[in-house]
CSV table of C-alpha atoms in Angstrom, one decimal:
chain,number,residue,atom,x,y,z
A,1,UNK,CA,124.0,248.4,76.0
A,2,UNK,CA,126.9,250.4,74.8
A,3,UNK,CA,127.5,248.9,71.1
A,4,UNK,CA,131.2,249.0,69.7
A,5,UNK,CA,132.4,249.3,73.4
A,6,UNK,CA,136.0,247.1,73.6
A,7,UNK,CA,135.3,245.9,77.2
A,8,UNK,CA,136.6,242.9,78.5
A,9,UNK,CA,134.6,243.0,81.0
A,10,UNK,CA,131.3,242.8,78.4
A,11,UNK,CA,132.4,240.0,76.3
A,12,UNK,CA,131.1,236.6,76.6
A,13,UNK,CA,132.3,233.4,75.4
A,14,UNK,CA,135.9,233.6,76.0
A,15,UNK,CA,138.1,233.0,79.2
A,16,UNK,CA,138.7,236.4,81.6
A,17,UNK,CA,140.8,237.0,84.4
A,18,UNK,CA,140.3,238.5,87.4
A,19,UNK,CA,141.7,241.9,89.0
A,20,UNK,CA,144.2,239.5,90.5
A,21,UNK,CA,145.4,237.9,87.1
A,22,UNK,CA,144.0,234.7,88.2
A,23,UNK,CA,141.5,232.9,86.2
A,24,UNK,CA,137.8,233.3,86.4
A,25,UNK,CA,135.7,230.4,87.6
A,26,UNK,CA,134.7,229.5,83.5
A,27,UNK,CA,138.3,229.4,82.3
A,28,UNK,CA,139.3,227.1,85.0
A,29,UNK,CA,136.1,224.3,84.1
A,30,UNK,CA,138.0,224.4,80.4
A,31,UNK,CA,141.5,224.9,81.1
A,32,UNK,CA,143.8,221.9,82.0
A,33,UNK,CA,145.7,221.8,85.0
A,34,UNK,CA,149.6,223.2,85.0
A,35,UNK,CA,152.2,220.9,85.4
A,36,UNK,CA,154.1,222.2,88.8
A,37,UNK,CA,157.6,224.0,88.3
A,38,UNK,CA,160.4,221.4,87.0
A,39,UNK,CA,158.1,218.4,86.4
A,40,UNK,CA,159.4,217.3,83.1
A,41,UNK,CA,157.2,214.5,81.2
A,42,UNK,CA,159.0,211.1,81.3
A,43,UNK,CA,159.3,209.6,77.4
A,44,UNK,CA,159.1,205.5,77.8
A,45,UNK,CA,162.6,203.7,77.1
A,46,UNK,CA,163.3,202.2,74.2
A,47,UNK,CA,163.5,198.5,76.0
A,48,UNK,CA,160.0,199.1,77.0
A,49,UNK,CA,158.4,199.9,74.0
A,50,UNK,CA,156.6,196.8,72.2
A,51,UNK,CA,158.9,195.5,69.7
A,52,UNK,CA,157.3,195.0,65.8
A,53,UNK,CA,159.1,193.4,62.9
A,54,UNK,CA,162.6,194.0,62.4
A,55,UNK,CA,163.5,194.1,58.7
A,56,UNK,CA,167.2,193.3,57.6
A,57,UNK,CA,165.8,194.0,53.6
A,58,UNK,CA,167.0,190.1,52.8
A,59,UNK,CA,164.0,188.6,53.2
A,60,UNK,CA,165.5,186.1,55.7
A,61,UNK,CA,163.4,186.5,58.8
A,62,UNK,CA,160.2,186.1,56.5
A,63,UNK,CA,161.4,182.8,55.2
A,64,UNK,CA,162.4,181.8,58.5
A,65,UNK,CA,158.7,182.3,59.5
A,66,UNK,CA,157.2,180.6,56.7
A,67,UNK,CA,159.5,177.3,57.4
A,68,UNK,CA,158.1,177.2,60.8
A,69,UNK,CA,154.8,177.4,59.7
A,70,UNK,CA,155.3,174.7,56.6
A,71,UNK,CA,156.7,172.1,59.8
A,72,UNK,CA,153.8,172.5,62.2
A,73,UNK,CA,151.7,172.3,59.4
A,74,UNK,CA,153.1,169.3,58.7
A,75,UNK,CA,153.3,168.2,61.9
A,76,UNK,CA,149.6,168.4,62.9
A,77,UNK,CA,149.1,166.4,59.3
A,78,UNK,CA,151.0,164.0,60.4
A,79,UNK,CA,149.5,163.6,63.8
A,80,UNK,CA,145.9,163.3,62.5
A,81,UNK,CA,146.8,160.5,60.1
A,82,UNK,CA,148.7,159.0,63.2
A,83,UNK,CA,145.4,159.3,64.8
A,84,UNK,CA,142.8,159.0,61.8
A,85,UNK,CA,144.8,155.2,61.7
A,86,UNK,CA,144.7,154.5,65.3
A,87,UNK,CA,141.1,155.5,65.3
A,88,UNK,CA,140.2,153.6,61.7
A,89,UNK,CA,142.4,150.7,61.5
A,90,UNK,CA,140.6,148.2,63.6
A,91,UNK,CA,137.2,149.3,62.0
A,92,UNK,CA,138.7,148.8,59.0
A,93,UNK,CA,140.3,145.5,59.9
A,94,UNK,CA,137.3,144.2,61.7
A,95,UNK,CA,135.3,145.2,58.2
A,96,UNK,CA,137.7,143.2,56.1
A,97,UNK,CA,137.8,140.5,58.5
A,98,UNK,CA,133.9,140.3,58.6
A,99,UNK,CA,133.8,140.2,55.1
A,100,UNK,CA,136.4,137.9,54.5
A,101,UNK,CA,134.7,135.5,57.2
A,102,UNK,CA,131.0,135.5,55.6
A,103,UNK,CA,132.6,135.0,52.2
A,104,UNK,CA,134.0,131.9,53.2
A,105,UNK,CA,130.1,130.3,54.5
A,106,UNK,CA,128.6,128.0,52.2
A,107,UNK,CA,125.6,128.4,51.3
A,108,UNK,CA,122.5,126.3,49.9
A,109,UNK,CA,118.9,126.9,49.1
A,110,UNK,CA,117.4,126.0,52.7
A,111,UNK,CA,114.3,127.7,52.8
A,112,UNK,CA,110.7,126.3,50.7
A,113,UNK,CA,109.0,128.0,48.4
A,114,UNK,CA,107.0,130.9,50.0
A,115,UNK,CA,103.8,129.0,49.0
A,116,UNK,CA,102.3,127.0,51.9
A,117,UNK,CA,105.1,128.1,54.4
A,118,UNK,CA,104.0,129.8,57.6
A,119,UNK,CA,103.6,133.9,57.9
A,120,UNK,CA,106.1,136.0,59.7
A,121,UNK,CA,105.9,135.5,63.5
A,122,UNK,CA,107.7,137.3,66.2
A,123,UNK,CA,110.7,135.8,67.9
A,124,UNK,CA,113.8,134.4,66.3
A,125,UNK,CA,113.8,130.2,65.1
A,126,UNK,CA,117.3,128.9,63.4
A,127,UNK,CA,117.2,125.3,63.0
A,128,UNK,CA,120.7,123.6,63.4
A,129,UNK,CA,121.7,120.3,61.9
A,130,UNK,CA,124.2,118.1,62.6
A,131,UNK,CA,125.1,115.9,59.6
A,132,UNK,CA,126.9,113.2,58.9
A,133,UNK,CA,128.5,114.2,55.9
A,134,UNK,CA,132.0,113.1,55.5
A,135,UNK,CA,133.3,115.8,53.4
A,136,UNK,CA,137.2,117.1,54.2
A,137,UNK,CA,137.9,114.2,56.1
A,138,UNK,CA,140.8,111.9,55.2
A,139,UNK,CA,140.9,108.0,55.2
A,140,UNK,CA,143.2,108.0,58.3
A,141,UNK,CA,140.6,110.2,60.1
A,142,UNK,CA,137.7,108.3,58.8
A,143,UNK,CA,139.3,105.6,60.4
A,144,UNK,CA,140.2,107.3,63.5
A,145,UNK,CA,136.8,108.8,64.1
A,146,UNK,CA,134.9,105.7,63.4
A,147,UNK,CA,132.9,107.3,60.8
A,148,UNK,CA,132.4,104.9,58.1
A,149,UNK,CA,132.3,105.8,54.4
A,150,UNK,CA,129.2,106.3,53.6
A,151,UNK,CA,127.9,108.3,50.5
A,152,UNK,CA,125.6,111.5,50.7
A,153,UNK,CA,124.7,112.8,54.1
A,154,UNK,CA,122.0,111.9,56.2
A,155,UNK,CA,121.4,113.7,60.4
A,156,UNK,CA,120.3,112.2,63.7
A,157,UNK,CA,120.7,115.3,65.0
A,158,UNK,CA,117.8,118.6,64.4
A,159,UNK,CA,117.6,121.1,66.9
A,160,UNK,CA,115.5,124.5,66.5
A,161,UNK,CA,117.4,127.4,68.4
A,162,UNK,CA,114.3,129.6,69.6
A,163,UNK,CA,114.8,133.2,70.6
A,164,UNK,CA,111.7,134.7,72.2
A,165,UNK,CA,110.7,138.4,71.6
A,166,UNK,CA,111.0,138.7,75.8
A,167,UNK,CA,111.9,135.9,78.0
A,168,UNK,CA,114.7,132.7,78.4
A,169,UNK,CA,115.8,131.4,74.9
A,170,UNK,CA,115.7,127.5,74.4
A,171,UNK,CA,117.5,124.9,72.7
A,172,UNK,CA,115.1,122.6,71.1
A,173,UNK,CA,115.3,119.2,70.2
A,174,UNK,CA,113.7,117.5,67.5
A,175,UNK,CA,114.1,113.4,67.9
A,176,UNK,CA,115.2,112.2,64.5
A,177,UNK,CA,112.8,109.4,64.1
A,178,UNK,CA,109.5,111.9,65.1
A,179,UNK,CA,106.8,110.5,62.7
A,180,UNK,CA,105.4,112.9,60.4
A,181,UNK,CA,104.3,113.2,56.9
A,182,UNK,CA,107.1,114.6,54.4
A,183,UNK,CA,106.1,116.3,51.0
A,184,UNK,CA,107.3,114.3,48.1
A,185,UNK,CA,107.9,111.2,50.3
A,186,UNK,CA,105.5,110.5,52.6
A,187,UNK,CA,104.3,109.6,56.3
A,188,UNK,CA,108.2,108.3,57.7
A,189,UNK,CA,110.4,109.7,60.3
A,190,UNK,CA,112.0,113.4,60.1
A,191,UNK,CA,115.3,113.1,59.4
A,192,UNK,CA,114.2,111.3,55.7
A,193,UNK,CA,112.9,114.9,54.9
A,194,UNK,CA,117.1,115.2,54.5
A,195,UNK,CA,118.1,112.0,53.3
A,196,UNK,CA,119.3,112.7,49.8
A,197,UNK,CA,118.9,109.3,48.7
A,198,UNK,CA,115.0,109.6,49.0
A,199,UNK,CA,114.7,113.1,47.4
A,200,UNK,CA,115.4,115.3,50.9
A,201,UNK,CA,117.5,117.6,51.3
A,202,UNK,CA,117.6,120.6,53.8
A,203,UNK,CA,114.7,122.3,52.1
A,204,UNK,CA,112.5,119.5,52.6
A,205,UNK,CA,113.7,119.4,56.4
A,206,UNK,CA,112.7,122.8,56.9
A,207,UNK,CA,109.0,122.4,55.5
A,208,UNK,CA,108.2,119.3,56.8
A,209,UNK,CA,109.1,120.8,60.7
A,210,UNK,CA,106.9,124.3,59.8
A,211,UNK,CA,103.6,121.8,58.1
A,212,UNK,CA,104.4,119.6,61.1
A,213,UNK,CA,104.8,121.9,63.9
A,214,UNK,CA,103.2,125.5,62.2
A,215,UNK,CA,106.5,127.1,63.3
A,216,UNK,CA,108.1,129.3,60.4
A,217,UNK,CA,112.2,128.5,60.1
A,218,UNK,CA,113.9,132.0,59.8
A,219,UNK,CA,118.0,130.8,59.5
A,220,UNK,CA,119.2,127.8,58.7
A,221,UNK,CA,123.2,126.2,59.6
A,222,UNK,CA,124.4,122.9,58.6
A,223,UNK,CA,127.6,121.4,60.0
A,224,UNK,CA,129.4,118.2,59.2
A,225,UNK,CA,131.6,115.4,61.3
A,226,UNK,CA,134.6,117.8,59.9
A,227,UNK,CA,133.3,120.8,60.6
A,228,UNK,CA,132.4,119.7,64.5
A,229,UNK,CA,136.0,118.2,65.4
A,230,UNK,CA,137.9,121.3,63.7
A,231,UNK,CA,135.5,123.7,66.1
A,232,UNK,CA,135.7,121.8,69.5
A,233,UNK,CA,139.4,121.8,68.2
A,234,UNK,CA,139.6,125.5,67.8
A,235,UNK,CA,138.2,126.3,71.2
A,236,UNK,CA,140.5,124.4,72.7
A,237,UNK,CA,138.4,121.6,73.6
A,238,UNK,CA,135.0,121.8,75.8
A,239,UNK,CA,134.5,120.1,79.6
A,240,UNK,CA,132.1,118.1,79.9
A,241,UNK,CA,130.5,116.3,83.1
A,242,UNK,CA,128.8,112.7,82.3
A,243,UNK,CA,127.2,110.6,85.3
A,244,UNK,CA,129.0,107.1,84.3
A,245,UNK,CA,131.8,106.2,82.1
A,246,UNK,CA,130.6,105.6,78.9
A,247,UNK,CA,132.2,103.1,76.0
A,248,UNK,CA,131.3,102.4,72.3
A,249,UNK,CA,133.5,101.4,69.4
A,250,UNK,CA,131.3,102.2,66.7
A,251,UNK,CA,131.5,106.1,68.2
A,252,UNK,CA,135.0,105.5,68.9
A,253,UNK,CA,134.1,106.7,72.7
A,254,UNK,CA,135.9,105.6,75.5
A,255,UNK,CA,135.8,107.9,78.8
A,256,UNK,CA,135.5,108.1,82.1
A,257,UNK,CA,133.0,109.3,84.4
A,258,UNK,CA,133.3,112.9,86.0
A,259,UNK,CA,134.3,116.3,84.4
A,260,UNK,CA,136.7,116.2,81.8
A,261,UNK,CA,137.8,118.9,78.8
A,262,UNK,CA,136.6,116.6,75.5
A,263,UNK,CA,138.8,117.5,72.2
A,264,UNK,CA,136.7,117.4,68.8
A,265,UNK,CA,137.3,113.6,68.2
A,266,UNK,CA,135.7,112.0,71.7
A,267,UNK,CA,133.0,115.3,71.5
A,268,UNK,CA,132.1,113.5,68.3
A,269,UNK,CA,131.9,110.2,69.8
A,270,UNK,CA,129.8,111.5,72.6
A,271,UNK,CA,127.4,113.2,70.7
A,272,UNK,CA,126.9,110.2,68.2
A,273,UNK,CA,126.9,107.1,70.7
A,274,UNK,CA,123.7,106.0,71.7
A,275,UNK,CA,125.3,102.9,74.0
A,276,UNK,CA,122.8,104.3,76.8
A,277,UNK,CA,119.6,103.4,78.6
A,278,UNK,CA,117.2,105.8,76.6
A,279,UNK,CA,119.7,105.3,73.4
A,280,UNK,CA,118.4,107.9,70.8
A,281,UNK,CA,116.8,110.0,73.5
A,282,UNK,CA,119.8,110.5,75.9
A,283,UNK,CA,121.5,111.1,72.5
A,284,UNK,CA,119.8,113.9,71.9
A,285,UNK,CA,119.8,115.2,75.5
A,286,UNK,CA,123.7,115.2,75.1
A,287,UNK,CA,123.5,117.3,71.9
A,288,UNK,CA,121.7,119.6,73.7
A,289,UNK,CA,124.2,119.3,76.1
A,290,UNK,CA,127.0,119.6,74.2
A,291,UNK,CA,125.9,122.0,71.9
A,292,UNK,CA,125.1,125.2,74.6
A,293,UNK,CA,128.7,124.6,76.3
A,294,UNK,CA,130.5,124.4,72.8
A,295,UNK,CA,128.5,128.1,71.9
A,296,UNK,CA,129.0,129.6,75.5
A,297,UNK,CA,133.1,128.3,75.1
A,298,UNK,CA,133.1,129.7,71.3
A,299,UNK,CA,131.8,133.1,72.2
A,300,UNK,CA,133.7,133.1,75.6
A,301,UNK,CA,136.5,136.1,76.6
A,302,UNK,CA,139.1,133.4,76.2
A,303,UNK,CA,138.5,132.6,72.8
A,304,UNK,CA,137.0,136.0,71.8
A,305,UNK,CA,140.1,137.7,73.1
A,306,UNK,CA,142.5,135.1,71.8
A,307,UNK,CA,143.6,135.8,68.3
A,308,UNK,CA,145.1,132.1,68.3
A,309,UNK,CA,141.8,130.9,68.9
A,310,UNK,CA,139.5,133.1,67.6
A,311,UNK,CA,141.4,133.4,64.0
A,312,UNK,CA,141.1,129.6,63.6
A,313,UNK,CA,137.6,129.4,65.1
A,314,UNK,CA,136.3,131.7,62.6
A,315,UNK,CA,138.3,130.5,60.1
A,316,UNK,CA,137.3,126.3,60.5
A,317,UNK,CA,133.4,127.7,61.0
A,318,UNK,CA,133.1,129.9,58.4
A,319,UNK,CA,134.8,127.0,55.7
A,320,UNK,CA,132.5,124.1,57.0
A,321,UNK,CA,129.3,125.6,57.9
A,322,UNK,CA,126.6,125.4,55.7
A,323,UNK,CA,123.7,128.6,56.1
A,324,UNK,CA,120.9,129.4,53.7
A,325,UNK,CA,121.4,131.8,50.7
A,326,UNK,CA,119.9,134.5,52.9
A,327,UNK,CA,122.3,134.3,55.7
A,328,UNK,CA,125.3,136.1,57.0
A,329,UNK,CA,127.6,135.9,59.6
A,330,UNK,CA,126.2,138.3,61.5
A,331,UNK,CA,123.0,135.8,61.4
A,332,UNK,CA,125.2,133.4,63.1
A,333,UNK,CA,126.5,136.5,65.5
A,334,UNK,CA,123.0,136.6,66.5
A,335,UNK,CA,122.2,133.0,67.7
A,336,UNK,CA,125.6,132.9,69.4
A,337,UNK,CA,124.6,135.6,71.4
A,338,UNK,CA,121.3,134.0,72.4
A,339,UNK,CA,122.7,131.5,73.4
A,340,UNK,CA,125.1,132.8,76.2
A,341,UNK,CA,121.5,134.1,78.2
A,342,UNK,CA,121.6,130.7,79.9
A,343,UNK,CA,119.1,128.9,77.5
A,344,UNK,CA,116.6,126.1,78.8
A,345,UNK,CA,117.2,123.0,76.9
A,346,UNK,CA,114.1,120.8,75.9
A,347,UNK,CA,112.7,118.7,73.4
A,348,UNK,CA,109.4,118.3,71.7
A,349,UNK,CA,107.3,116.2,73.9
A,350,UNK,CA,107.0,112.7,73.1
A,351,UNK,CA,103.6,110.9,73.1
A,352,UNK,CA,105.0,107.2,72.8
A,353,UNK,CA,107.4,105.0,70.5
A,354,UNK,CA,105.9,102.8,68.5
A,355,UNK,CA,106.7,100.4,65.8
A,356,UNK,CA,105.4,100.9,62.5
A,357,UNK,CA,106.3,99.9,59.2
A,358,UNK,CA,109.4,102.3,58.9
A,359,UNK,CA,110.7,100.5,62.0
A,360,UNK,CA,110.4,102.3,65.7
A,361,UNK,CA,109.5,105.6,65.6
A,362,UNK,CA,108.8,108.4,68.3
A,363,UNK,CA,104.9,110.4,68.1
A,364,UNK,CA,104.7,113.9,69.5
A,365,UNK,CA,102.5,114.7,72.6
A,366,UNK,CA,99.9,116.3,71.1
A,367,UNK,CA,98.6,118.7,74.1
A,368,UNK,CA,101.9,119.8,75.7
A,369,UNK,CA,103.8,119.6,71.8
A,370,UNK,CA,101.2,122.4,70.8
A,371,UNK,CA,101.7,124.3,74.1
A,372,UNK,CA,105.1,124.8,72.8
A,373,UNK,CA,104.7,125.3,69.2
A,374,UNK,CA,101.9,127.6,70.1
A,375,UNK,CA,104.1,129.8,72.5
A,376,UNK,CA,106.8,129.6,69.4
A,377,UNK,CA,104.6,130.8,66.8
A,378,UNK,CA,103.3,133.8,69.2
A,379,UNK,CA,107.1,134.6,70.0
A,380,UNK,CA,106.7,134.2,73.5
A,381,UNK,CA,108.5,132.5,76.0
A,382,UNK,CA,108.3,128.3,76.0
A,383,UNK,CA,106.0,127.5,79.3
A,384,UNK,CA,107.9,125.2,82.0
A,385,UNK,CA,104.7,122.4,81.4
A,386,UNK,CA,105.7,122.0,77.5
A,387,UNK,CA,109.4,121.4,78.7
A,388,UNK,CA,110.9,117.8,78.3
A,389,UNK,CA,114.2,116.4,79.2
């Protein structure tokens, strides 16, 4: 090699061209195409470039942005809370109303001592009483409803609502002159375990029926001849279908046979009379009777959906009701809804009626009574052989 020679032809690593002043096959791999003769690069219009800001150095197009932004702000604040109240305000309302409701139950040491008392057993018991206390009514409605004036409060009518852990609820009734033994007073008939003038009292009730049947009592509710017209009242009244006209004026109770829609004054008479063939036992059957289709009408989508009805359904209950220390509306909540699964209605089996020294009274069936207690107190449902009309 020639050193120092200055030979395009030698050199390397730049671009050469030909004899013919064209370019060499290297220069063209790097060197960008020509534009042809006259082709002039088009520069993009002004209307079709993106527009940005435009400043006018007062500041007003910057405060017109932040004033836009302050309203939707305060729009979408104003739409939440719209929303937030929507969403909350029957909650809230349904809280206060719950609370204002369970406030208003009266409420009275129904349950023994723990001592003695049954253990825990599965399924639900509430025992309902229907006294004949004459409290809140006036001398024109004693009068009206044939109620006398007696003192205290005494019951003819005990029922145990029984709530199975799987299977049919039942409405059970206890006849009010069952014979068994009550602590403090003796061997006489059940509903002297409530008699204040011996001692009773709804305590007493409630553990005489668990020594008697081995059944624990979980809720207790207590309603009076008040109480019972202002509800059948509030629901608007409740049909009823007897057999035969029926008449007694010491229930005030005058009807006739065949459906009818019974306000709170006859459904009081026709729960009390006892102007019947089985007198205390078709009592009882009616109370039974009466007591499902006043529940099933009280808990209803006419009433439940009817603020006219349901304000002053809740609002008579809650004042006149009577539960145990322990319980709450929602207690109450619970039987009602037990009782709309089409309950079986029965009553503790009856052995025979006797007359003893505490006048005629009514002994269990011992067999089929403890085939039902026993299914009770193992939460299961009551089998069709322990049921009794």
């Amino acid at each position: 090699m020639d050193h120092g020679r200055d030979d395009d032809a030698q050199r390397t690593g730049v671009f050469r061209r030909d004899g013919s002043g064209g370019y060499d096959e290297i220069e063209k791999l790097y060197r960008s195409k020509r534009r042809s003769a006259g082709s002039t690069r088009r520069m993009p219009s002004v209307r079709d470039r993106p527009r940005g800001r435009e400043y006018d150095g007062t500041g007003a197009a910057r405060e017109r942005r932040r004033s836009g932004e302050l309203r939707r702000r305060r729009a979408l604040r104003t739409t939440g809370a719209v929303l937030a109240l929507v969403v909350l305000a029957p909650l809230v309302f349904g809280i206060g109303f719950y609370l204002w409701a369970d406030g208003r139950l009266e409420r009275v040491e129904a349950m023994p001592p723990a001592d003695g008392r049954p253990e825990e057993q599965p399924g639900t018991t509430y025992m309902v009483v229907g006294s004949d206390s004459r409290k809140g009514l006036s001398d024109d409605e004693l009068q009206d409803l044939r109620t006398g004036r007696a003192e205290g409060k005494r019951t003819d009518t005990i029922m145990v609502v029984y709530v199975p852990e799987d299977g049919r609820p039942a409405i059970v009734s206890v006849p009010r002159d069952s014979y068994v033994d009550i602590p403090g007073i003796g061997q006489n008939k059940i509903n002297a375990a409530f008699a204040e003038n011996l001692g009773g009292g709804p305590s007493t009730l409630v553990q005489t029926f668990e020594q008697a049947s081995g059944v624990r009592i979980d809720h207790y509710v207590e309603i009076g001849f008040a109480g019972f017209v202002d509800i059948v009242d509030a629901v608007g009244g409740v049909e009823m279908c007897p057999e035969e006209a029926m008449e007694d004026p010491k229930a005030g109770l005058d009807i006739e046979a065949g459906c009818q829609d019974m306000d709170g004054a006859t459904a009081l008479g026709y729960v009390r009379t006892r102007a019947s063939a089985r007198a205390d036992l078709d009592r009882i059957q009616r109370q039974r009777e009466f007591f499902s289709a006043l529940v099933s009408k009280a808990t209803g989508a006419s009433t439940l959906a009817n603020p006219f009805r349901l304000v002053p359904l809740v609002r008579e209950g809650t004042e006149t009701f009577e539960v145990d220390q322990d319980d709450h509306l929602m207690d109450l909540g619970g039987m009602a809804l037990a009782m709309r699964e089409d309950p079986a209605t029965t009553s503790v089996p009856v052995g025979s009626t006797p007359t003893l020294n505490v006048g005629s009274v009514v002994l269990w069936d011992e067999a089929a009574s403890e085939e039902m207690f026993s299914a009770m107190r193992e939460g299961q449902e009551i089998p069709e052989d322990a049921m009794r009309d």
